[in-house]
């Protein structure tokens, strides 16, 4: 759309004639561009407008090329007289929001690869501090030490928990691979907790000190013992992944003595695991030493003359045979006794998390008909990585919409989730009474869409909607945050070949519905994207293997474009790998 303001000295209405030229290397007019066949001059003429108002003309598609510098000027006509001179020249260039090449022949991007993430426990128990995301203390411990009742001799056993030092090291040699439940956990630094979609590694429990005392507070402790403590959780997203015939999740505790006073005459530790599961069977705890040899019915350390003590690993299996889905809250504690006397003392490690978060609560289901029953940790939000080497147009579009949409849906940088439209959704199609589907959302956004013209090199195109039709953030999802009446309310975009002599393509504004292009306030997008890219870019989304159910959150990464700071200037694709 070309515009200029026209003013008539007599206040008459006027038209403007628009003439466009290519430019030379200095930006000076070079060759006139024929904008129309409607007149022998190849110029476009506006309608009459009032004096002082802008006159405009739409330039037919194909007359101007993206990435090429042009210049234009105008001449006014008030119905009887033309201007004796033309207006000053104004240079312009049609720039895309994003530039990218044709798809690469191969790529090393793994769309489903995940990074282990750090997380903060919302309920670490009474004896440990509750931390903020940045590691600072949100709430101090309220019960640092717990004690058993004195025995007949007046001896008492207490347990005191302390968070680990950030510089703490594991006190034992590398364990046998067979004993470690979560194989990547052992090498992680102490003082933080880590998780994936299927596994959790708890390294914030720290150390537990046993204090064997006399009831006389003036007397020193009769003996002490100190242990490093860690936990693991492992879920199996498909029945049989664990070797059992049911959905399963396992838990493990690691207890490593750093010293045991001989006066204690030996130490026993019992691990107590609680569960709210309604359809579970839990095994006995299997105790093993560092080399995965059986270590008895509990964690036991007799007094060693050389003071060297190995670790004890307790593992418990839980199988689920329910129907539908169940989120299972967990809780943990240890109970200690010493051979020297005193009654048992217990320390609480907290639960699977605040009910609003439940970061460590496994969820088991048999809902996914294409997959056997299984369990995951749904607090972990996976990231699907678009292969922007193979599908640069689709990735460019997703990245642009993540930047432009008010809620930035799916963006890792903006920490804004998409939420999956799962098979267990309670939202129904009012026309059929059946569960709402991604096809229903897609029809709402793309049902009245027609493709924008583009260069033949683009090939066939489809209507690609963002956010995806398989999410609650889709413009077509009823009652969603981005719901629209129809796709005309979305940002309108299309793919075209750049005209600057390069082999690049660009994502440009489709101005058929919005003359000035997207405003940046649209709640959704629809774009003409090469059919293969539209159909393949999200095809590998592993909903069954990730056990994605309705409203599960996830991110979408577009690595070939995430180096760009924002969408205020043209973002140019970069190859990854």
GROMACS .gro file of N, CA and C in nm, residues 356-411:
model
  168
  356UNK      N    1  -0.095  -2.755   4.493
  356UNK     CA    2  -0.111  -2.674   4.371
  356UNK      C    3  -0.003  -2.705   4.268
  357UNK      N    4   0.104  -2.773   4.313
  357UNK     CA    5   0.220  -2.794   4.226
  357UNK      C    6   0.249  -2.942   4.206
  358UNK      N    7   0.269  -3.014   4.318
  358UNK     CA    8   0.294  -3.158   4.316
  358UNK      C    9   0.408  -3.194   4.221
  359UNK      N   10   0.521  -3.132   4.240
  359UNK     CA   11   0.630  -3.153   4.146
  359UNK      C   12   0.683  -3.295   4.145
  360UNK      N   13   0.664  -3.370   4.254
  360UNK     CA   14   0.717  -3.506   4.261
  360UNK      C   15   0.607  -3.611   4.268
  361UNK      N   16   0.488  -3.577   4.226
  361UNK     CA   17   0.376  -3.672   4.230
  361UNK      C   18   0.363  -3.744   4.095
  362UNK      N   19   0.393  -3.874   4.090
  362UNK     CA   20   0.373  -3.947   3.964
  362UNK      C   21   0.226  -3.948   3.923
  363UNK      N   22   0.204  -3.948   3.794
  363UNK     CA   23   0.069  -3.965   3.740
  363UNK      C   24   0.068  -4.088   3.650
  364UNK      N   25  -0.022  -4.180   3.679
  364UNK     CA   26  -0.033  -4.302   3.600
  364UNK      C   27  -0.167  -4.302   3.528
  365UNK      N   28  -0.172  -4.359   3.407
  365UNK     CA   29  -0.298  -4.361   3.332
  365UNK      C   30  -0.300  -4.477   3.234
  366UNK      N   31  -0.422  -4.508   3.189
  366UNK     CA   32  -0.440  -4.604   3.079
  366UNK      C   33  -0.525  -4.542   2.970
  367UNK      N   34  -0.519  -4.407   2.960
  367UNK     CA   35  -0.608  -4.333   2.869
  367UNK      C   36  -0.561  -4.339   2.725
  368UNK      N   37  -0.430  -4.340   2.703
  368UNK     CA   38  -0.377  -4.334   2.567
  368UNK      C   39  -0.394  -4.469   2.499
  369UNK      N   40  -0.489  -4.478   2.410
  369UNK     CA   41  -0.522  -4.607   2.348
  369UNK      C   42  -0.410  -4.657   2.258
  370UNK      N   43  -0.326  -4.566   2.209
  370UNK     CA   44  -0.215  -4.608   2.123
  370UNK      C   45  -0.093  -4.649   2.203
  371UNK      N   46  -0.103  -4.643   2.335
  371UNK     CA   47   0.010  -4.674   2.421
  371UNK      C   48  -0.038  -4.753   2.542
  372UNK      N   49   0.045  -4.845   2.588
  372UNK     CA   50   0.012  -4.921   2.709
  372UNK      C   51   0.010  -4.828   2.829
  373UNK      N   52  -0.052  -4.870   2.940
  373UNK     CA   53  -0.053  -4.785   3.059
  373UNK      C   54   0.089  -4.751   3.104
  374UNK      N   55   0.102  -4.637   3.169
  374UNK     CA   56   0.233  -4.595   3.215
  374UNK      C   57   0.223  -4.478   3.310
  375UNK      N   58   0.338  -4.431   3.356
  375UNK     CA   59   0.345  -4.322   3.455
  375UNK      C   60   0.451  -4.221   3.412
  376UNK      N   61   0.430  -4.094   3.449
  376UNK     CA   62   0.527  -3.987   3.425
  376UNK      C   63   0.522  -3.890   3.543
  377UNK      N   64   0.612  -3.791   3.538
  377UNK     CA   65   0.611  -3.680   3.633
  377UNK      C   66   0.562  -3.557   3.557
  378UNK      N   67   0.432  -3.529   3.561
  378UNK     CA   68   0.375  -3.424   3.475
  378UNK      C   69   0.418  -3.283   3.511
  379UNK      N   70   0.480  -3.264   3.629
  379UNK     CA   71   0.529  -3.131   3.663
  379UNK      C   72   0.636  -3.086   3.563
  380UNK      N   73   0.713  -3.180   3.512
  380UNK     CA   74   0.816  -3.148   3.413
  380UNK      C   75   0.748  -3.111   3.282
  381UNK      N   76   0.782  -2.995   3.229
  381UNK     CA   77   0.723  -2.946   3.105
  381UNK      C   78   0.821  -2.969   2.991
  382UNK      N   79   0.793  -3.066   2.903
  382UNK     CA   80   0.887  -3.097   2.795
  382UNK      C   81   0.891  -2.987   2.690
  383UNK      N   82   0.997  -2.988   2.612
  383UNK     CA   83   1.014  -2.893   2.502
  383UNK      C   84   1.024  -2.970   2.371
  384UNK      N   85   0.936  -2.935   2.279
  384UNK     CA   86   0.945  -2.992   2.144
  384UNK      C   87   1.027  -2.895   2.059
  385UNK      N   88   1.133  -2.946   1.996
  385UNK     CA   89   1.223  -2.862   1.918
  385UNK      C   90   1.193  -2.879   1.770
  386UNK      N   91   1.145  -2.774   1.708
  386UNK     CA   92   1.119  -2.778   1.564
  386UNK      C   93   1.252  -2.787   1.490
  387UNK      N   94   1.261  -2.878   1.397
  387UNK     CA   95   1.384  -2.890   1.319
  387UNK      C   96   1.387  -2.777   1.215
  388UNK      N   97   1.444  -2.665   1.255
  388UNK     CA   98   1.444  -2.547   1.168
  388UNK      C   99   1.546  -2.558   1.056
  389UNK      N  100   1.625  -2.665   1.054
  389UNK     CA  101   1.707  -2.693   0.936
  389UNK      C  102   1.622  -2.753   0.824
  390UNK      N  103   1.534  -2.845   0.861
  390UNK     CA  104   1.450  -2.912   0.763
  390UNK      C  105   1.321  -2.835   0.734
  391UNK      N  106   1.273  -2.760   0.834
  391UNK     CA  107   1.144  -2.691   0.821
  391UNK      C  108   1.158  -2.545   0.861
  392UNK      N  109   1.243  -2.470   0.788
  392UNK     CA  110   1.270  -2.331   0.830
  392UNK      C  111   1.150  -2.238   0.821
  393UNK      N  112   1.062  -2.259   0.723
  393UNK     CA  113   0.946  -2.170   0.711
  393UNK      C  114   0.852  -2.188   0.829
  394UNK      N  115   0.825  -2.314   0.865
  394UNK     CA  116   0.738  -2.340   0.979
  394UNK      C  117   0.800  -2.286   1.108
  395UNK      N  118   0.930  -2.311   1.129
  395UNK     CA  119   0.996  -2.261   1.248
  395UNK      C  120   0.998  -2.110   1.255
  396UNK      N  121   1.017  -2.045   1.140
  396UNK     CA  122   1.015  -1.899   1.136
  396UNK      C  123   0.879  -1.846   1.179
  397UNK      N  124   0.776  -1.908   1.131
  397UNK     CA  125   0.639  -1.866   1.163
  397UNK      C  126   0.609  -1.887   1.311
  398UNK      N  127   0.645  -2.003   1.365
  398UNK     CA  128   0.618  -2.029   1.507
  398UNK      C  129   0.693  -1.929   1.594
  399UNK      N  130   0.821  -1.905   1.559
  399UNK     CA  131   0.900  -1.810   1.638
  399UNK      C  132   0.837  -1.671   1.634
  400UNK      N  133   0.798  -1.627   1.515
  400UNK     CA  134   0.740  -1.493   1.502
  400UNK      C  135   0.613  -1.480   1.585
  401UNK      N  136   0.527  -1.581   1.580
  401UNK     CA  137   0.403  -1.574   1.657
  401UNK      C  138   0.431  -1.576   1.808
  402UNK      N  139   0.530  -1.653   1.850
  402UNK     CA  140   0.566  -1.652   1.992
  402UNK      C  141   0.611  -1.513   2.037
  403UNK      N  142   0.677  -1.441   1.948
  403UNK     CA  143   0.720  -1.306   1.982
  403UNK      C  144   0.606  -1.206   1.975
  404UNK      N  145   0.516  -1.224   1.879
  404UNK     CA  146   0.412  -1.124   1.854
  404UNK      C  147   0.287  -1.141   1.939
  405UNK      N  148   0.250  -1.265   1.968
  405UNK     CA  149   0.125  -1.287   2.042
  405UNK      C  150   0.135  -1.230   2.183
  406UNK      N  151   0.028  -1.171   2.234
  406UNK     CA  152   0.033  -1.112   2.369
  406UNK      C  153   0.074  -1.211   2.478
  407UNK      N  154   0.034  -1.340   2.463
  407UNK     CA  155   0.070  -1.436   2.568
  407UNK      C  156   0.196  -1.516   2.534
  408UNK      N  157   0.257  -1.491   2.418
  408UNK     CA  158   0.382  -1.556   2.377
  408UNK      C  159   0.374  -1.708   2.390
  409UNK      N  160   0.262  -1.765   2.358
  409UNK     CA  161   0.234  -1.907   2.385
  409UNK      C  162   0.341  -1.999   2.328
  410UNK      N  163   0.397  -2.082   2.415
  410UNK     CA  164   0.494  -2.182   2.374
  410UNK      C  165   0.638  -2.139   2.381
  411UNK      N  166   0.664  -2.011   2.411
  411UNK     CA  167   0.799  -1.958   2.405
  411UNK      C  168   0.879  -1.995   2.529
   0.00000   0.00000   0.00000
